[in-house]
PDB file of C-alpha atoms in Angstrom:
ATOM      1  CA  MET A   1      84.561  61.028 103.612  1.00 97.00           C
ATOM      2  CA  ALA A   2      82.204  59.454 101.187  1.00 98.00           C
ATOM      3  CA  ILE A   3      79.070  60.804 100.066  1.00 97.00           C
ATOM      4  CA  ASP A   4      76.794  58.671  97.514  1.00 95.00           C
ATOM      5  CA  ALA A   5      73.569  60.588  96.883  1.00 93.00           C
ATOM      6  CA  GLY A   6      70.704  59.055  94.962  1.00 86.00           C
ATOM      7  CA  GLY A   7      66.961  59.469  94.472  1.00 80.00           C
ATOM      8  CA  THR A   8      65.837  58.118  97.617  1.00 81.00           C
ATOM      9  CA  GLN A   9      68.457  58.041 100.057  1.00 89.00           C
ATOM     10  CA  ILE A  10      72.060  59.918 100.549  1.00 94.00           C
ATOM     11  CA  LYS A  11      74.479  57.224 102.082  1.00 95.00           C
ATOM     12  CA  TRP A  12      77.637  58.579 103.654  1.00 97.00           C
ATOM     13  CA  ALA A  13      80.605  56.755 104.785  1.00 97.00           C
ATOM     14  CA  LEU A  14      84.207  57.164 106.600  1.00 97.00           C
ATOM     15  CA  VAL A  15      86.847  55.165 104.343  1.00 95.00           C
ATOM     16  CA  ASN A  16      90.260  55.278 105.133  1.00 93.00           C
ATOM     17  CA  GLU A  17      93.064  55.312 102.508  1.00 90.00           C
ATOM     18  CA  ARG A  18      92.951  51.407 102.222  1.00 91.00           C
ATOM     19  CA  TYR A  19      89.323  51.682 101.263  1.00 93.00           C
ATOM     20  CA  GLN A  20      88.082  50.169 104.387  1.00 93.00           C
ATOM     21  CA  ILE A  21      84.735  51.931 105.834  1.00 94.00           C
ATOM     22  CA  GLU A  22      84.751  52.279 109.495  1.00 95.00           C
ATOM     23  CA  GLU A  23      81.511  54.171 110.016  1.00 96.00           C
ATOM     24  CA  ARG A  24      78.557  54.753 107.884  1.00 96.00           C
ATOM     25  CA  GLY A  25      74.862  55.755 107.874  1.00 96.00           C
ATOM     26  CA  SER A  26      72.095  56.860 105.453  1.00 95.00           C
ATOM     27  CA  ILE A  27      69.270  59.865 105.292  1.00 95.00           C
ATOM     28  CA  PRO A  28      66.269  60.213 102.832  1.00 92.00           C
ATOM     29  CA  THR A  29      66.926  62.646 100.113  1.00 91.00           C
ATOM     30  CA  ARG A  30      65.273  65.507  99.732  1.00 88.00           C
ATOM     31  CA  THR A  31      64.669  66.911  96.245  1.00 86.00           C
ATOM     32  CA  ASP A  32      62.536  69.899  96.255  1.00 87.00           C
ATOM     33  CA  SER A  33      65.554  72.281  96.413  1.00 91.00           C
ATOM     34  CA  ALA A  34      69.154  72.607  95.931  1.00 93.00           C
ATOM     35  CA  ASP A  35      69.748  74.625  98.789  1.00 94.00           C
ATOM     36  CA  ARG A  36      68.092  71.448 101.072  1.00 94.00           C
ATOM     37  CA  VAL A  37      70.251  68.900  99.178  1.00 94.00           C
ATOM     38  CA  ILE A  38      73.280  70.939  99.872  1.00 95.00           C
ATOM     39  CA  ASP A  39      72.427  71.600 103.716  1.00 96.00           C
ATOM     40  CA  ASP A  40      71.920  67.888 103.983  1.00 96.00           C
ATOM     41  CA  PHE A  41      75.647  67.272 102.564  1.00 97.00           C
ATOM     42  CA  CYS A  42      76.772  69.929 104.982  1.00 97.00           C
ATOM     43  CA  SER A  43      74.912  68.408 107.989  1.00 96.00           C
ATOM     44  CA  LEU A  44      76.463  64.710 107.385  1.00 97.00           C
ATOM     45  CA  VAL A  45      79.849  66.295 106.738  1.00 97.00           C
ATOM     46  CA  GLU A  46      80.053  68.543 110.121  1.00 96.00           C
ATOM     47  CA  PRO A  47      80.455  66.190 112.752  1.00 96.00           C
ATOM     48  CA  TYR A  48      83.396  64.720 111.342  1.00 96.00           C
ATOM     49  CA  ARG A  49      85.057  68.061 109.808  1.00 93.00           C
ATOM     50  CA  ASP A  50      87.979  68.145 112.078  1.00 93.00           C
ATOM     51  CA  VAL A  51      88.846  64.072 111.453  1.00 94.00           C
ATOM     52  CA  VAL A  52      88.513  63.930 107.710  1.00 95.00           C
ATOM     53  CA  GLU A  53      90.575  65.274 105.120  1.00 93.00           C
ATOM     54  CA  GLY A  54      87.948  65.445 102.212  1.00 97.00           C
ATOM     55  CA  ILE A  55      84.817  64.882 100.630  1.00 98.00           C
ATOM     56  CA  GLY A  56      84.185  62.690  97.688  1.00 97.00           C
ATOM     57  CA  VAL A  57      80.841  62.641  96.235  1.00 97.00           C
ATOM     58  CA  SER A  58      79.046  60.421  93.885  1.00 96.00           C
ATOM     59  CA  MET A  59      75.563  61.135  92.138  1.00 93.00           C
ATOM     60  CA  PRO A  60      73.906  61.376  89.137  1.00 91.00           C
ATOM     61  CA  GLY A  61      74.749  63.669  86.300  1.00 92.00           C
ATOM     62  CA  VAL A  62      77.542  64.277  83.751  1.00 93.00           C
ATOM     63  CA  PHE A  63      81.037  65.737  85.505  1.00 95.00           C
ATOM     64  CA  HIS A  64      83.734  66.812  83.553  1.00 93.00           C
ATOM     65  CA  GLU A  65      87.205  65.297  84.418  1.00 89.00           C
ATOM     66  CA  GLY A  66      89.376  68.192  85.991  1.00 86.00           C
ATOM     67  CA  ASP A  67      86.485  70.619  86.782  1.00 92.00           C
ATOM     68  CA  SER A  68      87.354  71.802  90.205  1.00 90.00           C
ATOM     69  CA  ASP A  69      83.862  73.235  90.837  1.00 95.00           C
ATOM     70  CA  GLY A  70      82.299  70.142  90.284  1.00 95.00           C
ATOM     71  CA  VAL A  71      79.547  71.718  88.208  1.00 96.00           C
ATOM     72  CA  VAL A  72      76.476  69.393  87.919  1.00 95.00           C
ATOM     73  CA  GLY A  73      75.267  68.590  84.437  1.00 93.00           C
ATOM     74  CA  GLY A  74      71.720  67.131  84.739  1.00 87.00           C
ATOM     75  CA  GLY A  75      71.505  65.422  88.013  1.00 74.00           C
ATOM     76  CA  GLY A  76      69.075  62.882  87.230  1.00 78.00           C
ATOM     77  CA  ALA A  77      66.868  62.436  90.483  1.00 79.00           C
ATOM     78  CA  LEU A  78      68.781  65.276  91.811  1.00 88.00           C
ATOM     79  CA  ASN A  79      68.093  67.715  88.717  1.00 89.00           C
ATOM     80  CA  CYS A  80      67.725  70.323  91.300  1.00 92.00           C
ATOM     81  CA  LEU A  81      71.128  70.460  91.375  1.00 94.00           C
ATOM     82  CA  ASP A  82      71.703  71.055  87.654  1.00 94.00           C
ATOM     83  CA  GLY A  83      74.221  73.773  86.712  1.00 95.00           C
ATOM     84  CA  TYR A  84      75.095  74.047  90.327  1.00 95.00           C
ATOM     85  CA  PRO A  85      79.038  74.239  91.100  1.00 97.00           C
ATOM     86  CA  LEU A  86      78.552  71.635  93.893  1.00 97.00           C
ATOM     87  CA  GLY A  87      82.131  70.925  94.296  1.00 97.00           C
ATOM     88  CA  ARG A  88      82.783  74.555  95.232  1.00 97.00           C
ATOM     89  CA  ILE A  89      79.996  75.162  97.322  1.00 97.00           C
ATOM     90  CA  LEU A  90      80.935  72.502  99.257  1.00 97.00           C
ATOM     91  CA  ARG A  91      84.406  73.244  99.595  1.00 97.00           C
ATOM     92  CA  GLU A  92      83.590  76.803 100.582  1.00 97.00           C
ATOM     93  CA  ARG A  93      81.136  75.753 103.491  1.00 96.00           C
ATOM     94  CA  THR A  94      83.165  72.988 104.919  1.00 96.00           C
ATOM     95  CA  GLY A  95      86.862  73.696 104.207  1.00 96.00           C
ATOM     96  CA  LEU A  96      87.542  70.571 103.047  1.00 97.00           C
ATOM     97  CA  ALA A  97      88.711  69.210  99.681  1.00 96.00           C
ATOM     98  CA  THR A  98      85.921  67.995  97.414  1.00 97.00           C
ATOM     99  CA  THR A  99      85.483  66.322  94.357  1.00 97.00           C
ATOM    100  CA  VAL A 100      82.148  65.159  92.603  1.00 97.00           C
ATOM    101  CA  ASP A 101      81.770  62.451  90.077  1.00 96.00           C
ATOM    102  CA  ASN A 102      79.095  60.247  88.138  1.00 95.00           C
ATOM    103  CA  ASP A 103      77.578  57.625  90.599  1.00 93.00           C
ATOM    104  CA  ALA A 104      78.037  54.694  87.637  1.00 94.00           C
ATOM    105  CA  MET A 105      81.625  55.898  87.152  1.00 96.00           C
ATOM    106  CA  CYS A 106      82.163  55.986  90.808  1.00 96.00           C
ATOM    107  CA  ALA A 107      80.876  52.313  91.218  1.00 95.00           C
ATOM    108  CA  ALA A 108      83.187  51.203  88.570  1.00 97.00           C
ATOM    109  CA  SER A 109      86.062  52.664  89.939  1.00 96.00           C
ATOM    110  CA  GLY A 110      85.200  51.134  93.266  1.00 95.00           C
ATOM    111  CA  GLU A 111      84.839  48.017  91.862  1.00 96.00           C
ATOM    112  CA  CYS A 112      88.263  47.982  89.822  1.00 95.00           C
ATOM    113  CA  THR A 113      89.550  48.621  93.528  1.00 91.00           C
ATOM    114  CA  VAL A 114      87.833  46.155  95.750  1.00 89.00           C
ATOM    115  CA  GLY A 115      85.359  44.151  93.406  1.00 92.00           C
ATOM    116  CA  ALA A 116      84.542  42.404  90.305  1.00 95.00           C
ATOM    117  CA  LEU A 117      86.577  44.448  87.965  1.00 96.00           C
ATOM    118  CA  SER A 118      89.943  44.224  89.329  1.00 94.00           C
ATOM    119  CA  GLY A 119      92.532  43.030  87.292  1.00 94.00           C
ATOM    120  CA  VAL A 120      90.068  43.206  84.202  1.00 96.00           C
ATOM    121  CA  GLY A 121      91.486  44.713  81.097  1.00 97.00           C
ATOM    122  CA  LEU A 122      88.390  45.615  79.365  1.00 98.00           C
ATOM    123  CA  GLY A 123      85.100  45.609  81.369  1.00 98.00           C
ATOM    124  CA  LEU A 124      81.846  46.994  81.609  1.00 98.00           C
ATOM    125  CA  MET A 125      79.988  48.505  84.683  1.00 97.00           C
ATOM    126  CA  VAL A 126      76.053  48.510  84.840  1.00 96.00           C
ATOM    127  CA  VAL A 127      74.062  49.847  87.723  1.00 93.00           C
ATOM    128  CA  ILE A 128      70.166  49.352  87.716  1.00 93.00           C
ATOM    129  CA  GLY A 129      68.398  52.007  89.775  1.00 87.00           C
ATOM    130  CA  THR A 130      65.563  54.294  89.174  1.00 83.00           C
ATOM    131  CA  GLY A 131      67.197  54.765  85.912  1.00 85.00           C
ATOM    132  CA  LEU A 132      70.218  52.840  84.259  1.00 91.00           C
ATOM    133  CA  GLY A 133      74.006  53.786  84.676  1.00 92.00           C
ATOM    134  CA  GLY A 134      76.992  52.590  83.045  1.00 95.00           C
ATOM    135  CA  ALA A 135      80.774  52.964  82.613  1.00 97.00           C
ATOM    136  CA  ILE A 136      83.631  51.235  80.952  1.00 98.00           C
ATOM    137  CA  VAL A 137      86.833  50.201  82.508  1.00 97.00           C
ATOM    138  CA  VAL A 138      90.078  49.720  80.588  1.00 97.00           C
ATOM    139  CA  ASP A 139      92.984  48.304  82.417  1.00 95.00           C
ATOM    140  CA  GLY A 140      91.760  49.691  85.950  1.00 92.00           C
ATOM    141  CA  GLN A 141      90.551  53.149  84.859  1.00 94.00           C
ATOM    142  CA  VAL A 142      87.389  54.581  84.080  1.00 96.00           C
ATOM    143  CA  LEU A 143      87.257  55.589  80.358  1.00 97.00           C
ATOM    144  CA  ARG A 144      85.576  59.071  80.541  1.00 95.00           C
ATOM    145  CA  GLY A 145      85.179  59.395  76.572  1.00 95.00           C
ATOM    146  CA  ALA A 146      85.543  62.910  74.726  1.00 95.00           C
ATOM    147  CA  HIS A 147      82.549  64.523  76.668  1.00 93.00           C
ATOM    148  CA  ASP A 148      82.848  62.665  79.809  1.00 94.00           C
ATOM    149  CA  LEU A 149      79.586  60.330  78.677  1.00 93.00           C
ATOM    150  CA  ALA A 150      81.524  56.845  77.714  1.00 95.00           C
ATOM    151  CA  GLY A 151      79.675  53.952  79.156  1.00 94.00           C
ATOM    152  CA  THR A 152      76.106  56.197  79.456  1.00 92.00           C
ATOM    153  CA  VAL A 153      74.166  53.308  78.632  1.00 93.00           C
ATOM    154  CA  CYS A 154      70.664  54.642  79.700  1.00 91.00           C
ATOM    155  CA  PHE A 155      70.546  57.147  76.774  1.00 90.00           C
ATOM    156  CA  ALA A 156      71.215  54.298  74.143  1.00 92.00           C
ATOM    157  CA  PRO A 157      68.054  54.254  71.804  1.00 91.00           C
ATOM    158  CA  VAL A 158      66.063  51.027  71.684  1.00 91.00           C
ATOM    159  CA  ASP A 159      64.574  51.947  68.373  1.00 90.00           C
ATOM    160  CA  VAL A 160      66.851  53.591  65.984  1.00 88.00           C
ATOM    161  CA  ARG A 161      64.154  54.723  63.844  1.00 91.00           C
ATOM    162  CA  ARG A 162      62.889  57.240  66.696  1.00 90.00           C
ATOM    163  CA  PRO A 163      64.561  60.162  67.921  1.00 90.00           C
ATOM    164  CA  ILE A 164      66.646  59.783  71.362  1.00 90.00           C
ATOM    165  CA  THR A 165      64.344  60.811  74.284  1.00 89.00           C
ATOM    166  CA  PHE A 166      62.744  59.570  77.681  1.00 85.00           C
ATOM    167  CA  GLY A 167      60.353  56.765  76.721  1.00 87.00           C
ATOM    168  CA  THR A 168      62.612  55.019  73.687  1.00 90.00           C
ATOM    169  CA  VAL A 169      65.843  54.232  75.514  1.00 93.00           C
ATOM    170  CA  TYR A 170      67.556  51.474  77.331  1.00 94.00           C
ATOM    171  CA  GLY A 171      66.983  53.061  80.752  1.00 92.00           C
ATOM    172  CA  ASP A 172      63.169  52.914  80.287  1.00 93.00           C
ATOM    173  CA  TYR A 173      63.293  49.170  79.425  1.00 96.00           C
ATOM    174  CA  THR A 174      65.896  47.981  81.984  1.00 96.00           C
ATOM    175  CA  SER A 175      65.557  50.047  85.271  1.00 94.00           C
ATOM    176  CA  TRP A 176      64.123  48.578  88.390  1.00 94.00           C
ATOM    177  CA  LEU A 177      60.865  50.314  87.571  1.00 94.00           C
ATOM    178  CA  ALA A 178      60.702  48.223  84.413  1.00 96.00           C
ATOM    179  CA  LEU A 179      60.913  45.121  86.218  1.00 97.00           C
ATOM    180  CA  ARG A 180      57.919  46.487  88.586  1.00 97.00           C
ATOM    181  CA  ARG A 181      56.396  47.130  85.299  1.00 97.00           C
ATOM    182  CA  GLU A 182      56.719  43.739  84.029  1.00 98.00           C
ATOM    183  CA  VAL A 183      56.179  41.657  87.444  1.00 98.00           C
ATOM    184  CA  CYS A 184      52.850  43.794  87.969  1.00 98.00           C
ATOM    185  CA  ALA A 185      51.659  43.172  84.285  1.00 98.00           C
ATOM    186  CA  ALA A 186      52.151  39.212  84.840  1.00 98.00           C
ATOM    187  CA  LYS A 187      50.340  39.387  88.012  1.00 97.00           C
ATOM    188  CA  GLY A 188      47.540  41.576  86.556  1.00 97.00           C
ATOM    189  CA  ILE A 189      47.922  43.942  89.342  1.00 97.00           C
ATOM    190  CA  GLU A 190      48.103  47.945  89.334  1.00 96.00           C
ATOM    191  CA  GLU A 191      51.865  49.282  89.615  1.00 96.00           C
ATOM    192  CA  SER A 192      52.044  51.371  93.159  1.00 94.00           C
ATOM    193  CA  ALA A 193      54.684  53.038  95.107  1.00 90.00           C
ATOM    194  CA  ASP A 194      54.663  50.411  97.960  1.00 93.00           C
ATOM    195  CA  ILE A 195      55.814  47.712  95.767  1.00 96.00           C
ATOM    196  CA  ASP A 196      59.584  47.879  95.854  1.00 93.00           C
ATOM    197  CA  GLY A 197      62.382  45.677  94.924  1.00 93.00           C
ATOM    198  CA  ARG A 198      62.333  43.726  98.393  1.00 93.00           C
ATOM    199  CA  LYS A 199      58.503  42.975  97.485  1.00 96.00           C
ATOM    200  CA  ILE A 200      58.802  41.634  94.056  1.00 97.00           C
ATOM    201  CA  PHE A 201      61.871  39.293  95.306  1.00 97.00           C
ATOM    202  CA  SER A 202      59.731  37.771  98.463  1.00 97.00           C
ATOM    203  CA  TRP A 203      57.047  37.123  95.663  1.00 98.00           C
ATOM    204  CA  ILE A 204      59.683  35.007  93.703  1.00 97.00           C
ATOM    205  CA  ASP A 205      60.941  33.410  96.950  1.00 95.00           C
ATOM    206  CA  GLU A 206      57.621  32.344  98.055  1.00 96.00           C
ATOM    207  CA  GLY A 207      57.017  30.759  94.308  1.00 96.00           C
ATOM    208  CA  ASP A 208      54.928  32.993  92.851  1.00 97.00           C
ATOM    209  CA  GLU A 209      54.762  31.583  89.209  1.00 97.00           C
ATOM    210  CA  ASP A 210      53.359  35.196  87.972  1.00 98.00           C
ATOM    211  CA  ALA A 211      56.139  37.218  89.536  1.00 98.00           C
ATOM    212  CA  ARG A 212      58.685  34.749  88.151  1.00 98.00           C
ATOM    213  CA  ARG A 213      57.089  35.067  84.786  1.00 98.00           C
ATOM    214  CA  GLY A 214      57.561  38.815  84.962  1.00 98.00           C
ATOM    215  CA  LEU A 215      60.974  38.553  86.198  1.00 98.00           C
ATOM    216  CA  ASP A 216      61.814  36.606  83.230  1.00 98.00           C
ATOM    217  CA  ALA A 217      60.229  38.814  80.845  1.00 98.00           C
ATOM    218  CA  TYR A 218      62.394  41.618  82.250  1.00 98.00           C
ATOM    219  CA  ALA A 219      65.531  39.413  82.210  1.00 98.00           C
ATOM    220  CA  LEU A 220      65.171  38.681  78.333  1.00 98.00           C
ATOM    221  CA  THR A 221      65.024  42.483  77.738  1.00 97.00           C
ATOM    222  CA  PHE A 222      68.244  43.085  79.866  1.00 98.00           C
ATOM    223  CA  ASP A 223      69.758  40.157  78.093  1.00 98.00           C
ATOM    224  CA  ASN A 224      69.001  41.445  74.819  1.00 97.00           C
ATOM    225  CA  MET A 225      70.269  45.028  75.635  1.00 97.00           C
ATOM    226  CA  LEU A 226      73.665  43.379  77.352  1.00 98.00           C
ATOM    227  CA  LEU A 227      74.120  41.336  74.107  1.00 97.00           C
ATOM    228  CA  ALA A 228      74.264  44.721  72.033  1.00 96.00           C
ATOM    229  CA  PHE A 229      76.655  45.943  74.625  1.00 97.00           C
ATOM    230  CA  GLN A 230      78.687  42.565  74.010  1.00 97.00           C
ATOM    231  CA  THR A 231      78.649  43.252  70.224  1.00 96.00           C
ATOM    232  CA  ILE A 232      79.811  46.946  70.531  1.00 95.00           C
ATOM    233  CA  LEU A 233      82.583  46.701  73.284  1.00 96.00           C
ATOM    234  CA  ASP A 234      83.530  42.813  73.646  1.00 97.00           C
ATOM    235  CA  PRO A 235      84.392  43.221  77.186  1.00 98.00           C
ATOM    236  CA  GLU A 236      85.800  40.541  79.301  1.00 97.00           C
ATOM    237  CA  VAL A 237      82.875  40.950  81.859  1.00 98.00           C
ATOM    238  CA  ILE A 238      79.784  42.658  82.588  1.00 98.00           C
ATOM    239  CA  VAL A 239      79.181  43.744  86.163  1.00 97.00           C
ATOM    240  CA  ILE A 240      75.890  44.629  87.446  1.00 96.00           C
ATOM    241  CA  GLY A 241      75.460  46.598  90.407  1.00 93.00           C
ATOM    242  CA  GLY A 242      72.620  48.590  92.125  1.00 88.00           C
ATOM    243  CA  GLY A 243      70.058  47.641  94.698  1.00 85.00           C
ATOM    244  CA  ILE A 244      68.205  44.531  93.135  1.00 91.00           C
ATOM    245  CA  SER A 245      71.585  43.084  92.164  1.00 92.00           C
ATOM    246  CA  ALA A 246      71.628  42.041  95.715  1.00 90.00           C
ATOM    247  CA  HIS A 247      69.112  38.986  95.037  1.00 94.00           C
ATOM    248  CA  PRO A 248      70.564  35.918  93.275  1.00 95.00           C
ATOM    249  CA  GLU A 249      67.360  35.247  91.534  1.00 97.00           C
ATOM    250  CA  LEU A 250      67.755  38.201  89.101  1.00 97.00           C
ATOM    251  CA  PHE A 251      71.185  36.373  87.806  1.00 97.00           C
ATOM    252  CA  GLY A 252      69.403  33.056  87.727  1.00 97.00           C
ATOM    253  CA  ALA A 253      67.046  34.746  85.582  1.00 98.00           C
ATOM    254  CA  LEU A 254      69.672  36.478  83.476  1.00 98.00           C
ATOM    255  CA  ASP A 255      71.367  32.998  83.004  1.00 97.00           C
ATOM    256  CA  ARG A 256      68.359  31.087  82.191  1.00 97.00           C
ATOM    257  CA  MET A 257      66.806  33.820  79.344  1.00 98.00           C
ATOM    258  CA  MET A 258      70.409  34.267  77.819  1.00 97.00           C
ATOM    259  CA  ASP A 259      69.833  31.252  75.254  1.00 95.00           C
ATOM    260  CA  SER A 260      66.457  32.729  74.168  1.00 96.00           C
ATOM    261  CA  ALA A 261      68.149  36.266  73.665  1.00 96.00           C
ATOM    262  CA  ARG A 262      71.494  35.042  72.201  1.00 96.00           C
ATOM    263  CA  THR A 263      70.423  34.088  68.602  1.00 94.00           C
ATOM    264  CA  LEU A 264      73.590  34.933  66.655  1.00 94.00           C
ATOM    265  CA  PRO A 265      76.253  32.466  67.540  1.00 93.00           C
ATOM    266  CA  ILE A 266      79.078  35.017  66.321  1.00 95.00           C
ATOM    267  CA  VAL A 267      78.150  37.334  69.387  1.00 96.00           C
ATOM    268  CA  PRO A 268      80.095  35.655  72.555  1.00 96.00           C
ATOM    269  CA  ARG A 269      77.847  34.674  75.518  1.00 97.00           C
ATOM    270  CA  PRO A 270      78.436  37.496  77.959  1.00 97.00           C
ATOM    271  CA  VAL A 271      80.484  36.968  80.972  1.00 98.00           C
ATOM    272  CA  ILE A 272      77.971  38.588  83.778  1.00 98.00           C
ATOM    273  CA  LYS A 273      79.215  38.972  87.349  1.00 97.00           C
ATOM    274  CA  ARG A 274      77.443  40.442  90.337  1.00 95.00           C
ATOM    275  CA  ALA A 275      79.453  43.597  91.628  1.00 94.00           C
ATOM    276  CA  GLY A 276      81.630  42.638  94.585  1.00 90.00           C
ATOM    277  CA  GLY A 277      81.411  45.636  96.344  1.00 84.00           C
ATOM    278  CA  GLY A 278      77.760  45.987  96.134  1.00 77.00           C
ATOM    279  CA  ASN A 279      76.266  49.259  97.248  1.00 76.00           C
ATOM    280  CA  ASP A 280      79.843  50.329  98.680  1.00 89.00           C
ATOM    281  CA  ALA A 281      81.337  50.528  95.489  1.00 91.00           C
ATOM    282  CA  ASN A 282      80.008  53.920  94.781  1.00 92.00           C
ATOM    283  CA  LEU A 283      81.376  55.144  98.153  1.00 95.00           C
ATOM    284  CA  ILE A 284      84.570  53.355  97.624  1.00 95.00           C
ATOM    285  CA  GLY A 285      85.278  54.889  94.057  1.00 95.00           C
ATOM    286  CA  ALA A 286      84.124  58.490  95.243  1.00 96.00           C
ATOM    287  CA  VAL A 287      87.034  58.210  97.825  1.00 96.00           C
ATOM    288  CA  ARG A 288      89.279  57.057  94.979  1.00 95.00           C
ATOM    289  CA  THR A 289      88.567  60.012  93.061  1.00 95.00           C
ATOM    290  CA  LEU A 290      89.228  62.320  96.056  1.00 96.00           C
ATOM    291  CA  LEU A 291      92.469  60.658  96.611  1.00 95.00           C
ATOM    292  CA  ARG A 292      93.466  60.871  92.931  1.00 92.00           C
ATOM    293  CA  SER A 293      92.745  64.756  93.333  1.00 92.00           C
ATOM    294  CA  LEU A 294      95.250  64.877  96.134  1.00 91.00           C
ATOM    295  CA  GLY A 295      98.028  62.985  94.598  1.00 89.00           C
ATOM    296  CA  ARG A 296      97.410  59.579  96.731  1.00 82.00           C
ATOM    297  CA  GLU A 297      95.352  57.232  94.781  1.00 76.00           C
ATOM    298  CA  ARG A 298      95.837  53.741  95.462  1.00 68.00           C
ATOM    299  CA  GLY A 299      94.670  50.989  93.389  1.00 61.00           C
TER     300      GLY A 299
END
């Protein structure tokens, strides 16, 4: 069983060993306490406890490879779980083998298995959400780094003259919230919680030129960031996932603005692809991590 926990919803799926999803669902995320989040995880597992072999969890945070306790480092939107041995708690409460890993790393692993990173020697996964997730893939495996932070693009600084802190990093300028900020500014309206990605792209589909101008401003910033990654890693492909990646207009804007962003000919134009697994990549990657821990990884 796979669980993908984000800031707004917890998705779950029954996934077989061929990485095919047989059943799925979601519930709203409650972030007010660790106990409630863990109770919600367990409530998803309980109806299927006798038919699944284990639980693979994908969520924000830093997780150390080989840590069977699955201690949460950070937790992002689920920071109420910071420091909790989530893997051990779920294993004890459900009696099932449990693994927990970073959501972007799970997404990249899933894309290696069923998506746009399959067969890629060196690739970068970028996941657009409330923050910005990232992971590096080398020959079908996620590169973790010395401290399990490889590919954590969210915290790369925008201005090297300033300390790395919230407000000065890529995640602040390229999350979907940054897109909302640019579009609302272009339209001359106040940001509000009811303006989500679907609303923004519906404006664009309806021919709203102000909304399109805001999207282009966001895309230019995003392209500037991708060119920095291209310079540092020189990946074969950069795969973009997350909720707003479902909209073709995003990729049209990224392509449209790349010529304005790419001013140094020595820097190759990035090859940008949409995540083939879509929002399922996290779920597939979580199961792949679980199967690896059980000695039965495929792909």
